[in-house]
Amino acid sequence: MKVDELQLQLHLQQHKQKEREETQMCRKLRMGVSDLSQPISSDDDACDKVEEEDLFVPPLNFAMVDNGIFRSGFPEPSNFTFLQSLGLRSIIYLCPEPYPETNMEFLKSNGIKLYQFGIEGHKEPFVNIPDDTIREALKVVLDARNRPVLIHCKRGKHRTGCLVGCFRKLQKWCLSSVFDEYQRFAAAKARVSDQRFVELFDISSLKHLPIPFSSSKR
């Protein structure tokens, strides 16, 4: 056999091996987001055929605050499968608007309790964050019976950032770390008034409650 023919055969074998590896990788990726009780497609283009309901899509600005405590922007129906995976017991909603019917149906079907603390979403300089409302919301967060819990507002930036910031003070984080976290989510929309509120928030009335300290002190 000529050298050119040997090289061509070797090239074809390498190409087939690469195709097999890519196919196996697609199948592994599909298993990571699919119901494992269902058969896995053997098509080479399996990755392109993953159905939307198989995907785990977190809400906007989603993050873990502490064990059993999460934060995000407003959950959309496309996020419901992901939220189911968290095993939530409750949701803390920080906006005054009524919760959408679709979201309420999701909560009911999954046994999730809704705690609504309506805080108006005014822009500076008209921001008014009520201390008492944040304090009551923190009591819900600190009650282990409500966890896992998701805290959210509209974008997961300002109202959620203020509540989480006050929670960090209870965890004895230094203010610079509290503000770093707030700014990471608020980004260009960070508000001096929010950070001022967190700085001045009095946690003394909540110190008798058990505080989760799984996060390292900052």
PDB file of C-alpha atoms in Angstrom, residues 1-116:
ATOM      1  CA  MET A   1       0.000   0.000   0.000  1.00  0.00           C
ATOM      2  CA  LYS A   2       1.326   3.414  -0.919  1.00  0.00           C
ATOM      3  CA  VAL A   3       2.346   5.926   1.743  1.00  0.00           C
ATOM      4  CA  ASP A   4      -0.379   8.352   0.590  1.00  0.00           C
ATOM      5  CA  GLU A   5      -3.037   5.656   0.998  1.00  0.00           C
ATOM      6  CA  LEU A   6      -1.758   4.801   4.493  1.00  0.00           C
ATOM      7  CA  GLN A   7      -1.881   8.455   5.517  1.00  0.00           C
ATOM      8  CA  LEU A   8      -5.423   8.803   4.153  1.00  0.00           C
ATOM      9  CA  GLN A   9      -6.583   5.697   6.040  1.00  0.00           C
ATOM     10  CA  LEU A  10      -4.981   6.954   9.250  1.00  0.00           C
ATOM     11  CA  HIS A  11      -6.645  10.346   8.804  1.00  0.00           C
ATOM     12  CA  LEU A  12     -10.065   8.723   8.302  1.00  0.00           C
ATOM     13  CA  GLN A  13      -9.628   6.589  11.432  1.00  0.00           C
ATOM     14  CA  GLN A  14      -8.680   9.638  13.482  1.00  0.00           C
ATOM     15  CA  HIS A  15     -11.694  11.555  12.145  1.00  0.00           C
ATOM     16  CA  LYS A  16     -14.080   8.712  13.071  1.00  0.00           C
ATOM     17  CA  GLN A  17     -12.566   8.492  16.555  1.00  0.00           C
ATOM     18  CA  LYS A  18     -13.058  12.232  17.035  1.00  0.00           C
ATOM     19  CA  GLU A  19     -16.710  11.939  15.943  1.00  0.00           C
ATOM     20  CA  ARG A  20     -17.276   9.118  18.452  1.00  0.00           C
ATOM     21  CA  GLU A  21     -15.733  11.191  21.273  1.00  0.00           C
ATOM     22  CA  GLU A  22     -17.876  14.225  20.408  1.00  0.00           C
ATOM     23  CA  THR A  23     -21.002  12.054  20.344  1.00  0.00           C
ATOM     24  CA  GLN A  24     -20.167  10.618  23.775  1.00  0.00           C
ATOM     25  CA  MET A  25     -19.591  14.122  25.108  1.00  0.00           C
ATOM     26  CA  CYS A  26     -23.007  15.240  23.829  1.00  0.00           C
ATOM     27  CA  ARG A  27     -24.648  12.287  25.550  1.00  0.00           C
ATOM     28  CA  LYS A  28     -22.902  13.101  28.848  1.00  0.00           C
ATOM     29  CA  LEU A  29     -24.014  16.717  28.657  1.00  0.00           C
ATOM     30  CA  ARG A  30     -27.575  15.629  27.938  1.00  0.00           C
ATOM     31  CA  MET A  31     -27.553  13.288  30.954  1.00  0.00           C
ATOM     32  CA  GLY A  32     -26.581  16.220  33.134  1.00  0.00           C
ATOM     33  CA  VAL A  33     -29.796  18.096  32.337  1.00  0.00           C
ATOM     34  CA  SER A  34     -32.214  15.317  31.462  1.00  0.00           C
ATOM     35  CA  ASP A  35     -34.495  13.063  33.434  1.00  0.00           C
ATOM     36  CA  LEU A  36     -32.299  10.015  33.948  1.00  0.00           C
ATOM     37  CA  SER A  37     -35.359   7.766  33.951  1.00  0.00           C
ATOM     38  CA  GLN A  38     -35.831   8.506  30.238  1.00  0.00           C
ATOM     39  CA  PRO A  39     -33.813   6.784  27.508  1.00  0.00           C
ATOM     40  CA  ILE A  40     -30.949   8.786  26.078  1.00  0.00           C
ATOM     41  CA  SER A  41     -31.108   9.509  22.349  1.00  0.00           C
ATOM     42  CA  SER A  42     -28.464   7.770  20.279  1.00  0.00           C
ATOM     43  CA  ASP A  43     -28.478  10.390  17.533  1.00  0.00           C
ATOM     44  CA  ASP A  44     -25.221  12.192  16.884  1.00  0.00           C
ATOM     45  CA  ASP A  45     -27.019  15.528  17.171  1.00  0.00           C
ATOM     46  CA  ALA A  46     -28.514  14.716  20.587  1.00  0.00           C
ATOM     47  CA  CYS A  47     -27.161  17.943  22.056  1.00  0.00           C
ATOM     48  CA  ASP A  48     -29.209  19.931  19.572  1.00  0.00           C
ATOM     49  CA  LYS A  49     -32.405  18.116  20.541  1.00  0.00           C
ATOM     50  CA  VAL A  50     -32.471  18.783  24.292  1.00  0.00           C
ATOM     51  CA  GLU A  51     -35.989  19.982  24.995  1.00  0.00           C
ATOM     52  CA  GLU A  52     -36.501  23.209  26.882  1.00  0.00           C
ATOM     53  CA  GLU A  53     -38.214  21.520  29.827  1.00  0.00           C
ATOM     54  CA  ASP A  54     -35.080  19.430  30.406  1.00  0.00           C
ATOM     55  CA  LEU A  55     -32.919  22.493  31.001  1.00  0.00           C
ATOM     56  CA  PHE A  56     -32.161  23.875  34.455  1.00  0.00           C
ATOM     57  CA  VAL A  57     -32.244  27.648  33.982  1.00  0.00           C
ATOM     58  CA  PRO A  58     -31.647  29.737  37.134  1.00  0.00           C
ATOM     59  CA  PRO A  59     -33.420  33.085  37.569  1.00  0.00           C
ATOM     60  CA  LEU A  60     -31.665  36.356  36.821  1.00  0.00           C
ATOM     61  CA  ASN A  61     -28.917  37.200  39.333  1.00  0.00           C
ATOM     62  CA  PHE A  62     -29.295  33.857  41.103  1.00  0.00           C
ATOM     63  CA  ALA A  63     -26.753  32.994  43.788  1.00  0.00           C
ATOM     64  CA  MET A  64     -26.419  31.066  47.029  1.00  0.00           C
ATOM     65  CA  VAL A  65     -26.239  33.292  50.101  1.00  0.00           C
ATOM     66  CA  ASP A  66     -25.750  30.549  52.663  1.00  0.00           C
ATOM     67  CA  ASN A  67     -26.782  26.957  53.195  1.00  0.00           C
ATOM     68  CA  GLY A  68     -30.476  26.852  52.319  1.00  0.00           C
ATOM     69  CA  ILE A  69     -30.636  30.585  51.524  1.00  0.00           C
ATOM     70  CA  PHE A  70     -30.720  31.812  47.929  1.00  0.00           C
ATOM     71  CA  ARG A  71     -31.234  35.133  46.129  1.00  0.00           C
ATOM     72  CA  SER A  72     -32.324  36.099  42.626  1.00  0.00           C
ATOM     73  CA  GLY A  73     -34.336  38.349  40.394  1.00  0.00           C
ATOM     74  CA  PHE A  74     -37.990  37.600  39.609  1.00  0.00           C
ATOM     75  CA  PRO A  75     -38.445  33.917  38.638  1.00  0.00           C
ATOM     76  CA  GLU A  76     -39.909  33.259  35.205  1.00  0.00           C
ATOM     77  CA  PRO A  77     -41.739  30.038  34.215  1.00  0.00           C
ATOM     78  CA  SER A  78     -38.564  28.905  32.453  1.00  0.00           C
ATOM     79  CA  ASN A  79     -36.882  28.870  35.882  1.00  0.00           C
ATOM     80  CA  PHE A  80     -39.421  26.612  37.591  1.00  0.00           C
ATOM     81  CA  THR A  81     -37.605  23.354  36.869  1.00  0.00           C
ATOM     82  CA  PHE A  82     -34.434  24.785  38.377  1.00  0.00           C
ATOM     83  CA  LEU A  83     -36.289  26.058  41.450  1.00  0.00           C
ATOM     84  CA  GLN A  84     -37.832  22.624  41.958  1.00  0.00           C
ATOM     85  CA  SER A  85     -34.333  21.191  42.249  1.00  0.00           C
ATOM     86  CA  LEU A  86     -33.667  23.453  45.260  1.00  0.00           C
ATOM     87  CA  GLY A  87     -36.455  21.883  47.316  1.00  0.00           C
ATOM     88  CA  LEU A  88     -37.688  25.305  48.461  1.00  0.00           C
ATOM     89  CA  ARG A  89     -39.949  25.617  51.472  1.00  0.00           C
ATOM     90  CA  SER A  90     -40.567  29.343  51.107  1.00  0.00           C
ATOM     91  CA  ILE A  91     -40.036  32.427  48.974  1.00  0.00           C
ATOM     92  CA  ILE A  92     -39.532  35.955  50.284  1.00  0.00           C
ATOM     93  CA  TYR A  93     -40.908  38.430  47.748  1.00  0.00           C
ATOM     94  CA  LEU A  94     -39.868  42.058  48.319  1.00  0.00           C
ATOM     95  CA  CYS A  95     -42.109  43.873  45.809  1.00  0.00           C
ATOM     96  CA  PRO A  96     -45.590  45.343  46.455  1.00  0.00           C
ATOM     97  CA  GLU A  97     -47.134  44.079  43.203  1.00  0.00           C
ATOM     98  CA  PRO A  98     -49.350  40.963  43.355  1.00  0.00           C
ATOM     99  CA  TYR A  99     -47.583  37.686  42.671  1.00  0.00           C
ATOM    100  CA  PRO A 100     -48.444  36.385  39.174  1.00  0.00           C
ATOM    101  CA  GLU A 101     -50.998  33.585  39.008  1.00  0.00           C
ATOM    102  CA  THR A 102     -48.591  31.322  37.138  1.00  0.00           C
ATOM    103  CA  ASN A 103     -46.026  31.688  39.918  1.00  0.00           C
ATOM    104  CA  MET A 104     -48.684  31.133  42.585  1.00  0.00           C
ATOM    105  CA  GLU A 105     -49.736  27.902  40.913  1.00  0.00           C
ATOM    106  CA  PHE A 106     -46.106  26.764  40.901  1.00  0.00           C
ATOM    107  CA  LEU A 107     -45.806  27.516  44.630  1.00  0.00           C
ATOM    108  CA  LYS A 108     -49.015  25.649  45.448  1.00  0.00           C
ATOM    109  CA  SER A 109     -48.096  22.594  43.409  1.00  0.00           C
ATOM    110  CA  ASN A 110     -44.703  22.398  45.143  1.00  0.00           C
ATOM    111  CA  GLY A 111     -45.789  23.211  48.694  1.00  0.00           C
ATOM    112  CA  ILE A 112     -43.832  26.485  48.808  1.00  0.00           C
ATOM    113  CA  LYS A 113     -45.008  29.246  51.146  1.00  0.00           C
ATOM    114  CA  LEU A 114     -44.929  32.867  49.973  1.00  0.00           C
ATOM    115  CA  TYR A 115     -43.900  35.692  52.313  1.00  0.00           C
ATOM    116  CA  GLN A 116     -44.494  39.063  50.700  1.00  0.00           C
TER     117      GLN A 116
END
